[in-house]
Each structure stands twice: as structure tokens, then as C-alpha cells.
PDB file of C-alpha atoms in Angstrom:
ATOM      1  CA  MET W  11      -6.823 -25.701  29.343  1.00 52.00           C
ATOM      2  CA  ALA W  12     -10.345 -23.872  29.579  1.00 47.00           C
ATOM      3  CA  GLY W  13     -11.235 -21.913  26.282  1.00 51.00           C
ATOM      4  CA  LEU W  14     -10.417 -18.367  26.037  1.00 53.00           C
ATOM      5  CA  ALA W  15     -14.132 -16.862  25.519  1.00 49.00           C
ATOM      6  CA  SER W  16     -14.534 -13.358  25.906  1.00 47.00           C
ATOM      7  CA  ALA W  17     -18.374 -12.219  27.097  1.00 46.00           C
ATOM      8  CA  PRO W  18     -21.014 -12.432  24.929  1.00 46.00           C
ATOM      9  CA  ALA W  19     -22.630  -9.679  23.163  1.00 43.00           C
ATOM     10  CA  ALA W  20     -25.028  -7.948  22.398  1.00 42.00           C
ATOM     11  CA  ARG W  21     -27.080  -9.084  18.826  1.00 43.00           C
ATOM     12  CA  PRO W  22     -25.904  -6.504  16.423  1.00 41.00           C
ATOM     13  CA  SER W  23     -27.852  -4.177  14.626  1.00 40.00           C
ATOM     14  CA  LEU W  24     -29.662  -5.921  11.734  1.00 38.00           C
ATOM     15  CA  THR W  25     -30.061  -2.934   9.165  1.00 43.00           C
ATOM     16  CA  SER W  26     -27.784  -1.204   7.576  1.00 50.00           C
ATOM     17  CA  ILE W  27     -25.155   1.768   8.843  1.00 51.00           C
ATOM     18  CA  SER W  28     -26.286   4.960   8.927  1.00 49.00           C
ATOM     19  CA  SER W  29     -24.531   8.422   9.418  1.00 44.00           C
ATOM     20  CA  GLY W  30     -25.703   8.192  13.237  1.00 44.00           C
ATOM     21  CA  GLU W  31     -23.041   5.575  14.428  1.00 49.00           C
ATOM     22  CA  LEU W  32     -19.860   7.267  11.442  1.00 46.00           C
ATOM     23  CA  ARG W  33     -20.862  11.135  11.708  1.00 44.00           C
ATOM     24  CA  SER W  34     -16.865  11.688  11.976  1.00 50.00           C
ATOM     25  CA  LEU W  35     -16.284   9.315   9.274  1.00 48.00           C
ATOM     26  CA  TRP W  36     -13.547   7.252  11.201  1.00 59.00           C
ATOM     27  CA  THR W  37     -12.634   4.500  10.612  1.00 59.00           C
ATOM     28  CA  CYS W  38     -11.247   3.780  14.246  1.00 58.00           C
ATOM     29  CA  ASP W  39     -16.073   3.047  13.823  1.00 76.00           C
ATOM     30  CA  CYS W  40     -15.568   0.045  13.186  1.00 90.00           C
ATOM     31  CA  GLU W  41     -14.840  -3.062  14.933  1.00 94.00           C
ATOM     32  CA  LEU W  42     -16.637  -5.468  12.872  1.00 96.00           C
ATOM     33  CA  ALA W  43     -17.541  -5.534   8.498  1.00 95.00           C
ATOM     34  CA  LEU W  44     -19.854  -6.853   6.116  1.00 96.00           C
ATOM     35  CA  LEU W  45     -20.675  -5.511   2.604  1.00 95.00           C
ATOM     36  CA  PRO W  46     -21.383  -7.782  -0.946  1.00 95.00           C
ATOM     37  CA  LEU W  47     -17.535  -9.488  -2.175  1.00 95.00           C
ATOM     38  CA  GLY W  48     -18.991  -8.040  -5.481  1.00 94.00           C
ATOM     39  CA  GLN W  49     -19.335  -5.000  -4.255  1.00 95.00           C
ATOM     40  CA  LEU W  50     -15.554  -4.895  -2.902  1.00 95.00           C
ATOM     41  CA  LEU W  51     -13.948  -6.033  -5.734  1.00 94.00           C
ATOM     42  CA  ARG W  52     -15.451  -2.849  -7.530  1.00 93.00           C
ATOM     43  CA  LEU W  53     -15.001  -0.399  -4.671  1.00 93.00           C
ATOM     44  CA  GLN W  54     -11.289  -1.566  -4.035  1.00 92.00           C
ATOM     45  CA  PRO W  55      -9.346  -3.048  -7.584  1.00 90.00           C
ATOM     46  CA  GLY W  56      -5.771  -0.886  -5.795  1.00 87.00           C
ATOM     47  CA  ALA W  57      -6.013  -4.299  -2.794  1.00 89.00           C
ATOM     48  CA  PHE W  58      -7.921  -6.674  -5.977  1.00 91.00           C
ATOM     49  CA  GLN W  59      -7.844  -7.515  -9.808  1.00 89.00           C
ATOM     50  CA  LEU W  60     -10.289 -11.212 -11.572  1.00 91.00           C
ATOM     51  CA  ARG W  61      -7.976 -11.958 -13.774  1.00 91.00           C
ATOM     52  CA  GLY W  62      -8.783 -15.061 -15.697  1.00 90.00           C
ATOM     53  CA  ASP W  63      -9.691 -17.201 -12.659  1.00 92.00           C
ATOM     54  CA  GLN W  64      -7.863 -15.787 -10.110  1.00 92.00           C
ATOM     55  CA  LEU W  65      -8.544 -13.541  -7.314  1.00 93.00           C
ATOM     56  CA  VAL W  66      -5.123 -11.468  -7.104  1.00 91.00           C
ATOM     57  CA  VAL W  67      -4.296  -9.903  -3.530  1.00 88.00           C
ATOM     58  CA  PRO W  68      -1.368  -8.306  -4.476  1.00 77.00           C
ATOM     59  CA  ALA W  69       1.625 -10.262  -2.004  1.00 69.00           C
ATOM     60  CA  PRO W  70       3.678  -8.453   0.648  1.00 62.00           C
ATOM     61  CA  ALA W  71       6.855  -8.568  -1.821  1.00 59.00           C
ATOM     62  CA  GLU W  72       4.498  -6.123  -4.464  1.00 61.00           C
ATOM     63  CA  PRO W  73       5.061  -2.554  -4.089  1.00 59.00           C
ATOM     64  CA  ALA W  74       0.949  -2.694  -4.137  1.00 55.00           C
ATOM     65  CA  ALA W  75       0.604  -3.729  -0.668  1.00 49.00           C
ATOM     66  CA  ALA W  76       3.043  -1.480   0.702  1.00 53.00           C
ATOM     67  CA  ARG W  77       0.366   0.517   0.202  1.00 57.00           C
ATOM     68  CA  GLY W  78      -1.734  -0.648   2.484  1.00 69.00           C
ATOM     69  CA  GLY W  79      -5.012  -3.309   1.702  1.00 87.00           C
ATOM     70  CA  PHE W  80      -5.897  -6.540   3.575  1.00 93.00           C
ATOM     71  CA  ASN W  81      -4.948  -9.653   5.577  1.00 94.00           C
ATOM     72  CA  VAL W  82      -6.672 -12.313   3.248  1.00 95.00           C
ATOM     73  CA  PHE W  83      -7.721 -15.762   5.828  1.00 96.00           C
ATOM     74  CA  GLY W  84      -8.347 -18.602   3.186  1.00 93.00           C
ATOM     75  CA  ASP W  85      -8.174 -22.210   1.653  1.00 92.00           C
ATOM     76  CA  GLY W  86      -6.791 -20.950  -1.379  1.00 93.00           C
ATOM     77  CA  PHE W  87     -10.663 -20.905  -3.654  1.00 93.00           C
ATOM     78  CA  VAL W  88     -12.378 -17.903  -3.050  1.00 93.00           C
ATOM     79  CA  ARG W  89     -15.835 -18.675  -4.790  1.00 91.00           C
ATOM     80  CA  LEU W  90     -18.074 -16.035  -6.676  1.00 91.00           C
ATOM     81  CA  ASP W  91     -21.687 -15.900  -8.881  1.00 85.00           C
ATOM     82  CA  GLY W  92     -21.327 -19.424  -9.458  1.00 84.00           C
ATOM     83  CA  GLN W  93     -17.743 -19.739 -10.381  1.00 90.00           C
ATOM     84  CA  LEU W  94     -14.635 -20.485  -8.013  1.00 93.00           C
ATOM     85  CA  TYR W  95     -11.637 -18.536  -8.399  1.00 95.00           C
ATOM     86  CA  ARG W  96      -7.733 -19.101  -6.798  1.00 94.00           C
ATOM     87  CA  LEU W  97      -6.262 -16.958  -4.293  1.00 92.00           C
ATOM     88  CA  SER W  98      -2.983 -15.912  -5.831  1.00 87.00           C
ATOM     89  CA  SER W  99      -2.181 -14.720  -2.375  1.00 86.00           C
ATOM     90  CA  TYR W 100      -3.202 -14.764   1.255  1.00 92.00           C
ATOM     91  CA  MET W 101      -2.085 -15.695   4.840  1.00 93.00           C
ATOM     92  CA  ARG W 102      -3.103 -19.342   5.448  1.00 94.00           C
ATOM     93  CA  ARG W 103      -6.067 -20.500   8.254  1.00 95.00           C
ATOM     94  CA  TYR W 104      -3.692 -21.781  10.633  1.00 94.00           C
ATOM     95  CA  VAL W 105       0.135 -21.856  10.635  1.00 94.00           C
ATOM     96  CA  GLU W 106       2.173 -23.630  13.028  1.00 92.00           C
ATOM     97  CA  LEU W 107       5.320 -21.456  14.554  1.00 92.00           C
ATOM     98  CA  THR W 108       8.104 -23.144  16.316  1.00 88.00           C
ATOM     99  CA  ASN W 109      10.017 -20.398  18.403  1.00 88.00           C
ATOM    100  CA  TYR W 110       9.803 -16.505  19.904  1.00 87.00           C
ATOM    101  CA  CYS W 111      10.903 -15.134  15.831  1.00 92.00           C
ATOM    102  CA  ASP W 112       7.931 -16.854  14.336  1.00 92.00           C
ATOM    103  CA  TYR W 113       6.186 -15.767  16.484  1.00 93.00           C
ATOM    104  CA  LYS W 114       6.869 -12.340  16.621  1.00 94.00           C
ATOM    105  CA  ASP W 115       6.770 -11.412  13.159  1.00 95.00           C
ATOM    106  CA  TYR W 116       3.274 -13.283  12.730  1.00 95.00           C
ATOM    107  CA  ARG W 117       2.089 -11.326  15.464  1.00 95.00           C
ATOM    108  CA  GLU W 118       3.069  -8.279  13.665  1.00 94.00           C
ATOM    109  CA  THR W 119       1.624  -9.621  10.530  1.00 94.00           C
ATOM    110  CA  ILE W 120      -2.225 -10.681  11.064  1.00 95.00           C
ATOM    111  CA  LEU W 121      -2.489  -6.583  13.072  1.00 95.00           C
ATOM    112  CA  SER W 122      -0.519  -4.585  10.605  1.00 92.00           C
ATOM    113  CA  LYS W 123      -3.586  -4.614   8.659  1.00 93.00           C
ATOM    114  CA  PRO W 124      -7.524  -5.616   8.746  1.00 95.00           C
ATOM    115  CA  MET W 125      -8.018  -9.130   8.264  1.00 97.00           C
ATOM    116  CA  LEU W 126     -11.090 -10.608   5.564  1.00 97.00           C
ATOM    117  CA  PHE W 127     -12.422 -14.000   5.138  1.00 97.00           C
ATOM    118  CA  PHE W 128     -15.644 -14.629   3.016  1.00 96.00           C
ATOM    119  CA  VAL W 129     -18.612 -15.455   4.040  1.00 96.00           C
ATOM    120  CA  HIS W 130     -21.525 -17.877   2.331  1.00 94.00           C
ATOM    121  CA  VAL W 131     -24.167 -17.447   2.630  1.00 94.00           C
ATOM    122  CA  GLN W 132     -27.732 -19.009   1.813  1.00 92.00           C
ATOM    123  CA  THR W 133     -30.953 -16.445   2.270  1.00 85.00           C
ATOM    124  CA  LYS W 134     -34.298 -17.656   2.898  1.00 81.00           C
ATOM    125  CA  LYS W 135     -35.946 -17.097  -0.158  1.00 80.00           C
ATOM    126  CA  ASP W 136     -34.100 -18.422  -2.439  1.00 78.00           C
ATOM    127  CA  SER W 137     -31.629 -20.892  -0.350  1.00 74.00           C
ATOM    128  CA  LEU W 138     -30.394 -22.657  -3.651  1.00 78.00           C
ATOM    129  CA  LYS W 139     -28.264 -20.091  -3.909  1.00 85.00           C
ATOM    130  CA  GLU W 140     -25.127 -18.601  -2.297  1.00 89.00           C
ATOM    131  CA  ARG W 141     -23.965 -15.021  -2.518  1.00 92.00           C
ATOM    132  CA  THR W 142     -20.609 -14.277  -0.785  1.00 95.00           C
ATOM    133  CA  TYR W 143     -19.542 -11.444   1.219  1.00 96.00           C
ATOM    134  CA  ALA W 144     -16.390  -9.832   2.661  1.00 96.00           C
ATOM    135  CA  PHE W 145     -16.273  -9.931   6.196  1.00 98.00           C
ATOM    136  CA  LEU W 146     -13.403  -7.331   7.680  1.00 97.00           C
ATOM    137  CA  VAL W 147     -12.182  -8.250  11.122  1.00 97.00           C
ATOM    138  CA  ASN W 148     -11.051  -4.254  11.490  1.00 95.00           C
ATOM    139  CA  THR W 149      -7.410  -5.146  13.239  1.00 94.00           C
ATOM    140  CA  ARG W 150      -6.414  -0.533  14.668  1.00 91.00           C
ATOM    141  CA  HIS W 151      -9.863  -0.452  16.511  1.00 93.00           C
ATOM    142  CA  PRO W 152      -8.560  -0.540  20.385  1.00 93.00           C
ATOM    143  CA  LYS W 153     -11.607  -3.831  21.718  1.00 95.00           C
ATOM    144  CA  ILE W 154     -10.668  -6.090  18.580  1.00 96.00           C
ATOM    145  CA  ARG W 155      -7.195  -5.764  18.976  1.00 96.00           C
ATOM    146  CA  ARG W 156      -7.146  -5.854  23.083  1.00 96.00           C
ATOM    147  CA  GLN W 157      -9.171  -9.286  22.321  1.00 97.00           C
ATOM    148  CA  ILE W 158      -6.360 -10.035  20.231  1.00 97.00           C
ATOM    149  CA  GLU W 159      -3.606  -8.786  21.759  1.00 96.00           C
ATOM    150  CA  GLN W 160      -4.892 -11.057  25.040  1.00 95.00           C
ATOM    151  CA  GLY W 161      -5.945 -13.729  24.092  1.00 94.00           C
ATOM    152  CA  MET W 162      -2.225 -14.280  23.181  1.00 93.00           C
ATOM    153  CA  ASP W 163      -1.210 -12.818  26.180  1.00 91.00           C
ATOM    154  CA  MET W 164      -2.911 -14.938  28.607  1.00 87.00           C
ATOM    155  CA  VAL W 165      -2.130 -17.904  26.336  1.00 84.00           C
ATOM    156  CA  ILE W 166       1.726 -16.970  26.472  1.00 79.00           C
ATOM    157  CA  SER W 167       1.908 -16.895  29.955  1.00 74.00           C
ATOM    158  CA  SER W 168      -0.249 -20.262  31.533  1.00 65.00           C
ATOM    159  CA  VAL W 169       1.399 -22.356  28.884  1.00 67.00           C
ATOM    160  CA  ILE W 170       4.978 -21.328  29.326  1.00 68.00           C
ATOM    161  CA  GLY W 171       7.853 -23.560  27.960  1.00 66.00           C
ATOM    162  CA  GLU W 172       5.056 -25.552  26.628  1.00 79.00           C
ATOM    163  CA  SER W 173       3.047 -26.132  22.481  1.00 83.00           C
ATOM    164  CA  TYR W 174       0.177 -25.052  22.344  1.00 86.00           C
ATOM    165  CA  ARG W 175      -3.276 -24.174  19.598  1.00 90.00           C
ATOM    166  CA  LEU W 176      -4.325 -21.342  19.486  1.00 94.00           C
ATOM    167  CA  GLN W 177      -7.631 -20.330  17.400  1.00 96.00           C
ATOM    168  CA  PHE W 178      -9.982 -17.428  16.407  1.00 98.00           C
ATOM    169  CA  ASP W 179     -13.336 -17.254  16.477  1.00 97.00           C
ATOM    170  CA  PHE W 180     -15.165 -14.499  14.633  1.00 97.00           C
ATOM    171  CA  GLN W 181     -18.174 -17.068  13.683  1.00 96.00           C
ATOM    172  CA  GLU W 182     -21.116 -16.085  16.996  1.00 95.00           C
ATOM    173  CA  ALA W 183     -21.285 -12.215  15.634  1.00 96.00           C
ATOM    174  CA  VAL W 184     -21.462 -13.300  12.125  1.00 96.00           C
ATOM    175  CA  LYS W 185     -24.407 -15.543  11.958  1.00 94.00           C
ATOM    176  CA  ASN W 186     -25.458 -13.578  14.490  1.00 94.00           C
ATOM    177  CA  PHE W 187     -26.051 -10.979  12.292  1.00 94.00           C
ATOM    178  CA  PHE W 188     -27.958 -11.874   9.639  1.00 92.00           C
ATOM    179  CA  PRO W 189     -31.178 -12.349  10.302  1.00 90.00           C
ATOM    180  CA  PRO W 190     -33.024 -16.402  11.043  1.00 90.00           C
ATOM    181  CA  GLY W 191     -33.417 -17.927   7.930  1.00 89.00           C
ATOM    182  CA  ASN W 192     -29.767 -16.766   6.164  1.00 92.00           C
ATOM    183  CA  LYS W 193     -27.910 -19.678   6.615  1.00 92.00           C
ATOM    184  CA  VAL W 194     -24.177 -19.097   7.198  1.00 95.00           C
ATOM    185  CA  VAL W 195     -22.335 -21.939   4.765  1.00 93.00           C
ATOM    186  CA  ASN W 196     -19.011 -21.729   6.150  1.00 93.00           C
ATOM    187  CA  GLY W 197     -19.100 -20.997   9.805  1.00 92.00           C
ATOM    188  CA  GLU W 198     -16.112 -23.148   9.860  1.00 93.00           C
ATOM    189  CA  ASP W 199     -14.011 -20.741   7.613  1.00 95.00           C
ATOM    190  CA  LEU W 200     -13.841 -17.454   9.513  1.00 97.00           C
ATOM    191  CA  SER W 201     -11.549 -18.097  11.866  1.00 97.00           C
ATOM    192  CA  PHE W 202      -8.015 -18.263  12.042  1.00 97.00           C
ATOM    193  CA  ALA W 203      -5.026 -21.385  14.482  1.00 96.00           C
ATOM    194  CA  TYR W 204      -1.694 -20.840  15.300  1.00 94.00           C
ATOM    195  CA  GLU W 205       0.653 -23.968  16.901  1.00 91.00           C
ATOM    196  CA  PHE W 206       2.932 -23.116  18.682  1.00 88.00           C
ATOM    197  CA  LYS W 207       5.992 -26.175  19.138  1.00 81.00           C
ATOM    198  CA  ALA W 208       8.065 -25.954  21.684  1.00 74.00           C
ATOM    199  CA  ASP W 209      10.763 -28.538  22.200  1.00 70.00           C
ATOM    200  CA  ALA W 210       9.787 -29.486  25.056  1.00 60.00           C
ATOM    201  CA  LEU W 211      11.127 -32.858  26.522  1.00 61.00           C
ATOM    202  CA  PHE W 212       7.239 -33.749  28.556  1.00 63.00           C
ATOM    203  CA  ASP W 213       4.778 -31.865  26.761  1.00 63.00           C
ATOM    204  CA  PHE W 214       1.260 -33.852  28.499  1.00 57.00           C
ATOM    205  CA  PHE W 215      -1.724 -31.098  28.454  1.00 60.00           C
ATOM    206  CA  TYR W 216      -0.616 -30.760  24.691  1.00 58.00           C
ATOM    207  CA  TRP W 217      -0.648 -33.802  23.359  1.00 59.00           C
ATOM    208  CA  PHE W 218      -2.958 -35.161  24.920  1.00 57.00           C
ATOM    209  CA  GLY W 219      -4.892 -31.601  24.194  1.00 61.00           C
ATOM    210  CA  LEU W 220      -5.414 -29.933  27.491  1.00 59.00           C
ATOM    211  CA  SER W 221      -3.507 -26.480  26.203  1.00 71.00           C
ATOM    212  CA  ASN W 222      -6.126 -25.589  23.360  1.00 86.00           C
ATOM    213  CA  SER W 223      -8.102 -22.675  23.187  1.00 88.00           C
ATOM    214  CA  THR W 224      -9.936 -20.148  22.022  1.00 94.00           C
ATOM    215  CA  VAL W 225     -10.990 -16.840  21.496  1.00 96.00           C
ATOM    216  CA  LYS W 226     -14.113 -16.114  20.621  1.00 96.00           C
ATOM    217  CA  VAL W 227     -13.544 -11.957  19.314  1.00 97.00           C
ATOM    218  CA  ASN W 228     -17.075 -10.354  19.706  1.00 94.00           C
ATOM    219  CA  GLY W 229     -18.357  -6.417  18.059  1.00 95.00           C
ATOM    220  CA  LYS W 230     -20.194  -4.274  16.539  1.00 93.00           C
ATOM    221  CA  VAL W 231     -21.388  -5.614  12.754  1.00 94.00           C
ATOM    222  CA  LEU W 232     -21.621  -2.912  10.336  1.00 92.00           C
ATOM    223  CA  ASN W 233     -24.152  -3.352   7.323  1.00 92.00           C
ATOM    224  CA  LEU W 234     -21.175  -1.783   4.790  1.00 92.00           C
ATOM    225  CA  SER W 235     -24.168  -2.710   1.649  1.00 89.00           C
ATOM    226  CA  SER W 236     -25.369   0.441  -0.729  1.00 86.00           C
ATOM    227  CA  THR W 237     -26.144   0.488  -4.112  1.00 85.00           C
ATOM    228  CA  SER W 238     -26.457   4.413  -4.395  1.00 86.00           C
ATOM    229  CA  PRO W 239     -23.091   5.766  -5.821  1.00 86.00           C
ATOM    230  CA  GLU W 240     -22.255   8.802  -3.689  1.00 85.00           C
ATOM    231  CA  LYS W 241     -22.679   6.296  -0.824  1.00 86.00           C
ATOM    232  CA  LYS W 242     -20.549   3.541  -2.394  1.00 87.00           C
ATOM    233  CA  GLU W 243     -18.409   6.841  -3.057  1.00 88.00           C
ATOM    234  CA  THR W 244     -17.762   7.605   0.439  1.00 87.00           C
ATOM    235  CA  ILE W 245     -18.025   3.674   1.107  1.00 89.00           C
ATOM    236  CA  LYS W 246     -14.288   3.741  -1.062  1.00 90.00           C
ATOM    237  CA  LEU W 247     -12.978   5.999   0.609  1.00 88.00           C
ATOM    238  CA  PHE W 248     -13.830   4.833   4.193  1.00 88.00           C
ATOM    239  CA  LEU W 249     -12.294   1.321   3.002  1.00 91.00           C
ATOM    240  CA  GLU W 250      -9.275   3.158   2.140  1.00 89.00           C
ATOM    241  CA  LYS W 251      -8.737   4.554   5.154  1.00 88.00           C
ATOM    242  CA  MET W 252      -9.315   1.570   7.347  1.00 89.00           C
ATOM    243  CA  SER W 253      -6.241  -0.248   4.541  1.00 87.00           C
ATOM    244  CA  GLU W 254      -3.955   2.489   4.658  1.00 84.00           C
ATOM    245  CA  PRO W 255      -0.532   0.555   6.033  1.00 78.00           C
ATOM    246  CA  LEU W 256       0.143   1.081   9.454  1.00 70.00           C
ATOM    247  CA  ILE W 257       3.556   4.263  10.788  1.00 62.00           C
ATOM    248  CA  ARG W 258       4.404   2.345  13.430  1.00 55.00           C
ATOM    249  CA  ARG W 259       7.046   4.672  15.408  1.00 47.00           C
ATOM    250  CA  SER W 260       7.974   2.554  17.159  1.00 45.00           C
ATOM    251  CA  SER W 261       9.094  -1.487  16.428  1.00 41.00           C
ATOM    252  CA  PHE W 262       7.912  -4.288  17.917  1.00 40.00           C
ATOM    253  CA  SER W 263      10.740  -5.949  18.739  1.00 38.00           C
ATOM    254  CA  ASP W 264      11.095  -3.605  20.968  1.00 37.00           C
ATOM    255  CA  ARG W 265       8.179  -4.487  22.709  1.00 39.00           C
ATOM    256  CA  LYS W 266       7.591  -7.864  25.711  1.00 37.00           C
ATOM    257  CA  PHE W 267       5.629 -10.323  23.815  1.00 35.00           C
ATOM    258  CA  SER W 268       4.038 -11.813  27.292  1.00 32.00           C
ATOM    259  CA  VAL W 269       2.292  -8.294  28.401  1.00 31.00           C
ATOM    260  CA  THR W 270       0.068  -6.304  26.073  1.00 31.00           C
ATOM    261  CA  SER W 271       1.461  -3.714  23.759  1.00 35.00           C
ATOM    262  CA  ARG W 272      -0.496  -0.259  26.031  1.00 35.00           C
ATOM    263  CA  GLY W 273       1.532   1.282  23.240  1.00 35.00           C
ATOM    264  CA  SER W 274      -0.364  -0.071  19.793  1.00 35.00           C
ATOM    265  CA  ILE W 275      -3.472   2.058  20.915  1.00 31.00           C
ATOM    266  CA  ASP W 276      -2.901   4.870  19.741  1.00 34.00           C
ATOM    267  CA  GLU W 277      -0.632   4.642  17.521  1.00 37.00           C
ATOM    268  CA  VAL W 278      -2.702   2.693  15.072  1.00 33.00           C
ATOM    269  CA  PHE W 279      -5.241   5.771  15.879  1.00 33.00           C
ATOM    270  CA  ASN W 280      -5.044   8.215  13.254  1.00 37.00           C
ATOM    271  CA  CYS W 281      -8.019   7.603  11.439  1.00 38.00           C
ATOM    272  CA  ASN W 282      -9.929  10.338  10.631  1.00 37.00           C
ATOM    273  CA  LEU W 283     -11.257  11.620   7.393  1.00 34.00           C
ATOM    274  CA  SER W 284     -10.719  14.765   5.354  1.00 34.00           C
ATOM    275  CA  PRO W 285     -14.561  17.102   5.915  1.00 32.00           C
ATOM    276  CA  ARG W 286     -15.831  17.014   3.364  1.00 32.00           C
ATOM    277  CA  SER W 287     -19.809  18.148   3.013  1.00 29.00           C
ATOM    278  CA  SER W 288     -20.680  15.166   0.554  1.00 31.00           C
ATOM    279  CA  LEU W 289     -19.156  13.311   2.753  1.00 31.00           C
ATOM    280  CA  MET W 290     -21.393  13.778   6.260  1.00 30.00           C
ATOM    281  CA  GLU W 291     -24.281  12.471   4.625  1.00 34.00           C
ATOM    282  CA  PRO W 292     -25.999   9.342   5.080  1.00 36.00           C
ATOM    283  CA  LEU W 293     -23.611   6.742   4.514  1.00 36.00           C
ATOM    284  CA  VAL W 294     -26.326   4.123   3.376  1.00 37.00           C
ATOM    285  CA  ALA W 295     -30.037   3.967   3.900  1.00 32.00           C
ATOM    286  CA  GLU W 296     -31.545   2.910   6.578  1.00 32.00           C
ATOM    287  CA  LEU W 297     -32.697  -0.760   5.274  1.00 31.00           C
ATOM    288  CA  PRO W 298     -33.480  -3.572   6.980  1.00 35.00           C
ATOM    289  CA  PHE W 299     -31.256  -6.528   5.687  1.00 37.00           C
ATOM    290  CA  PRO W 300     -33.292  -9.099   3.879  1.00 35.00           C
ATOM    291  CA  CYS W 301     -33.535  -5.889   1.486  1.00 33.00           C
ATOM    292  CA  VAL W 302     -29.724  -5.027   0.860  1.00 35.00           C
ATOM    293  CA  LEU W 303     -29.107  -8.895   0.327  1.00 36.00           C
ATOM    294  CA  GLU W 304     -30.885  -8.735  -2.687  1.00 33.00           C
ATOM    295  CA  SER W 305     -28.495  -5.428  -3.383  1.00 35.00           C
ATOM    296  CA  GLU W 306     -25.527  -6.920  -5.630  1.00 37.00           C
ATOM    297  CA  GLU W 307       3.458 -17.775  -2.915  1.00 42.00           C
ATOM    298  CA  THR W 308       5.401 -15.487  -0.836  1.00 46.00           C
ATOM    299  CA  PRO W 309       8.243 -14.880   0.652  1.00 50.00           C
ATOM    300  CA  ASN W 310       6.488 -14.520   4.156  1.00 58.00           C
ATOM    301  CA  PRO W 311       6.238 -17.563   5.742  1.00 59.00           C
ATOM    302  CA  PHE W 312       2.610 -17.332   6.070  1.00 61.00           C
ATOM    303  CA  ILE W 313       0.852 -16.777   2.337  1.00 62.00           C
TER     304      ILE W 313
END
């Protein structure tokens, strides 16, 4: 089966985000974003906490998770400032699904919160040292949500009753964001996939790997790095608004899983911040990205 690749996107801006890009201060203006992991931990202490050798992420059953947060994708470990930390709760980047209920729950889970991936980068100035960034995928943005939903819908319509594997890949968007000379070390970690195993007697396409598809998700990457205390406060409010709980007016089970959920975009688009004069100033200074580089087990079956 041919990969479900989207059209290539134009190379995103390498400068920091400005007030012109988020003048309305709506999180729905943000498709994808990058910021140093250390900065994210300081700005979102309710969503992430360092405890000894653990990076604690609230599990879905914990009270903190009800207040929002992120779907953290990983393999159980993350490196920060040269130290290796264990993730206490995270989404596995690969899962197996065997029935419609599993599929429905998985689809609803991955679209319920912004996604977070860990990015390790070697800079041109110091190739021996890796810097860790948080890569955010705003699943409430219509462009991003549409690519994920349509990818899942299209593969279902083409393999009715058969097993298949679908992967969503963000490598190209992230690698294009960094200037030449900077190397993304763990590009293969910037993806997630699920495998649906149907109870088919003869699953030839699946056996020979012909039902494997990849959706290359593209979008504009915003640089949310900043060293200004005032602008960090703005970014903090922005991240809190992006990750607040999603209030649904209708349940996912009421929708046909083989058709794009057209109403879902409107339901998640209530995302403007309250006006504040101090927030209307530029979010982050217009600095070349190389300068920014110098700044600083649960009930859920998929976790």
C-alpha cells in the first residue's frame, strides 16, 4: 500500500515567534512548537515534575490529569542536562489494537491532548553536547487534527476487514526547523504508530508488508524559546491554554469511525486567552535560531 504522505510543507521560519504570529494569543494559531525541555518543566510544574531519577507525568487516573496536560510519547527514558530520567507515565510510540473498541479509545486518547515528543539535538557550535527539546503537536489545530483523522480514515477505507499498520511521522518538520549544521539525533523517535490486527483467515497484504502506511505530518513550527521573564509568563499562559481539558459536546462513540469527524474542529476551537495589555507585547524577541540554541503504570492500555 502506498504511504499516505502529505504534500511537502515550506521551510518554516527559523526565528523566534513574534506577536505578529500570535497577536490574537489563541492556541489555535499554533500547529507545532519547539522549546527547551528544561524551560517547559519550569513553566509547567503541574504537568511535569522531576523527582529523583524520574520525570513524573500525571497518569490519566490522577487528579492532575483532569486539569489537562500533554500526551507524552516515548520509550520510557529521557535525557536532560546529561542525566537519564525514567518516565513515570507515557504513551507508547507503538501499540497493537485488536478490536473496534480499542481503536476508538486509542483515537480519542491521542486527539484529546497536545502531543509531546523529546528531541535531542547536536548543535553546530558544540557537536559533542546534546540539547534536549520538547516538540509539541497541537491536536486542536484544524490542519494537524485533519491530517491525523484523515490518515486514520483513509487507511480504514482501503483495508476493510484486514490487518494494517499506520505510522505518523514528524521527522521532516522538525529537521527542517533547525539550521544546517545542527543534527537531530533521535529522528526515529519523532513518530508514533499503531497496528490493527484483524481476525482474517488470509491476510496476504499484511503478511507481505503491503498494508503498512505512513503519514508525514507537516505544519509550521513555532519557536517558543525565551530568556525574558515577561515573555516566559506569556508562554506559560499559552501552554496552559493549549493543554487545558477538552470539553466535548458529543462523545466519540456517537461518530462513525470511518468518516472524518467534521464537527470535532469546532468543538475544540474555544481557545483564546483573556486580553491583558502585558500579553499583547511580542512573545519572544526576533532572534536568529542559533542564538536561541544557546539559551538555556496506569489503567490506560496505551500507557
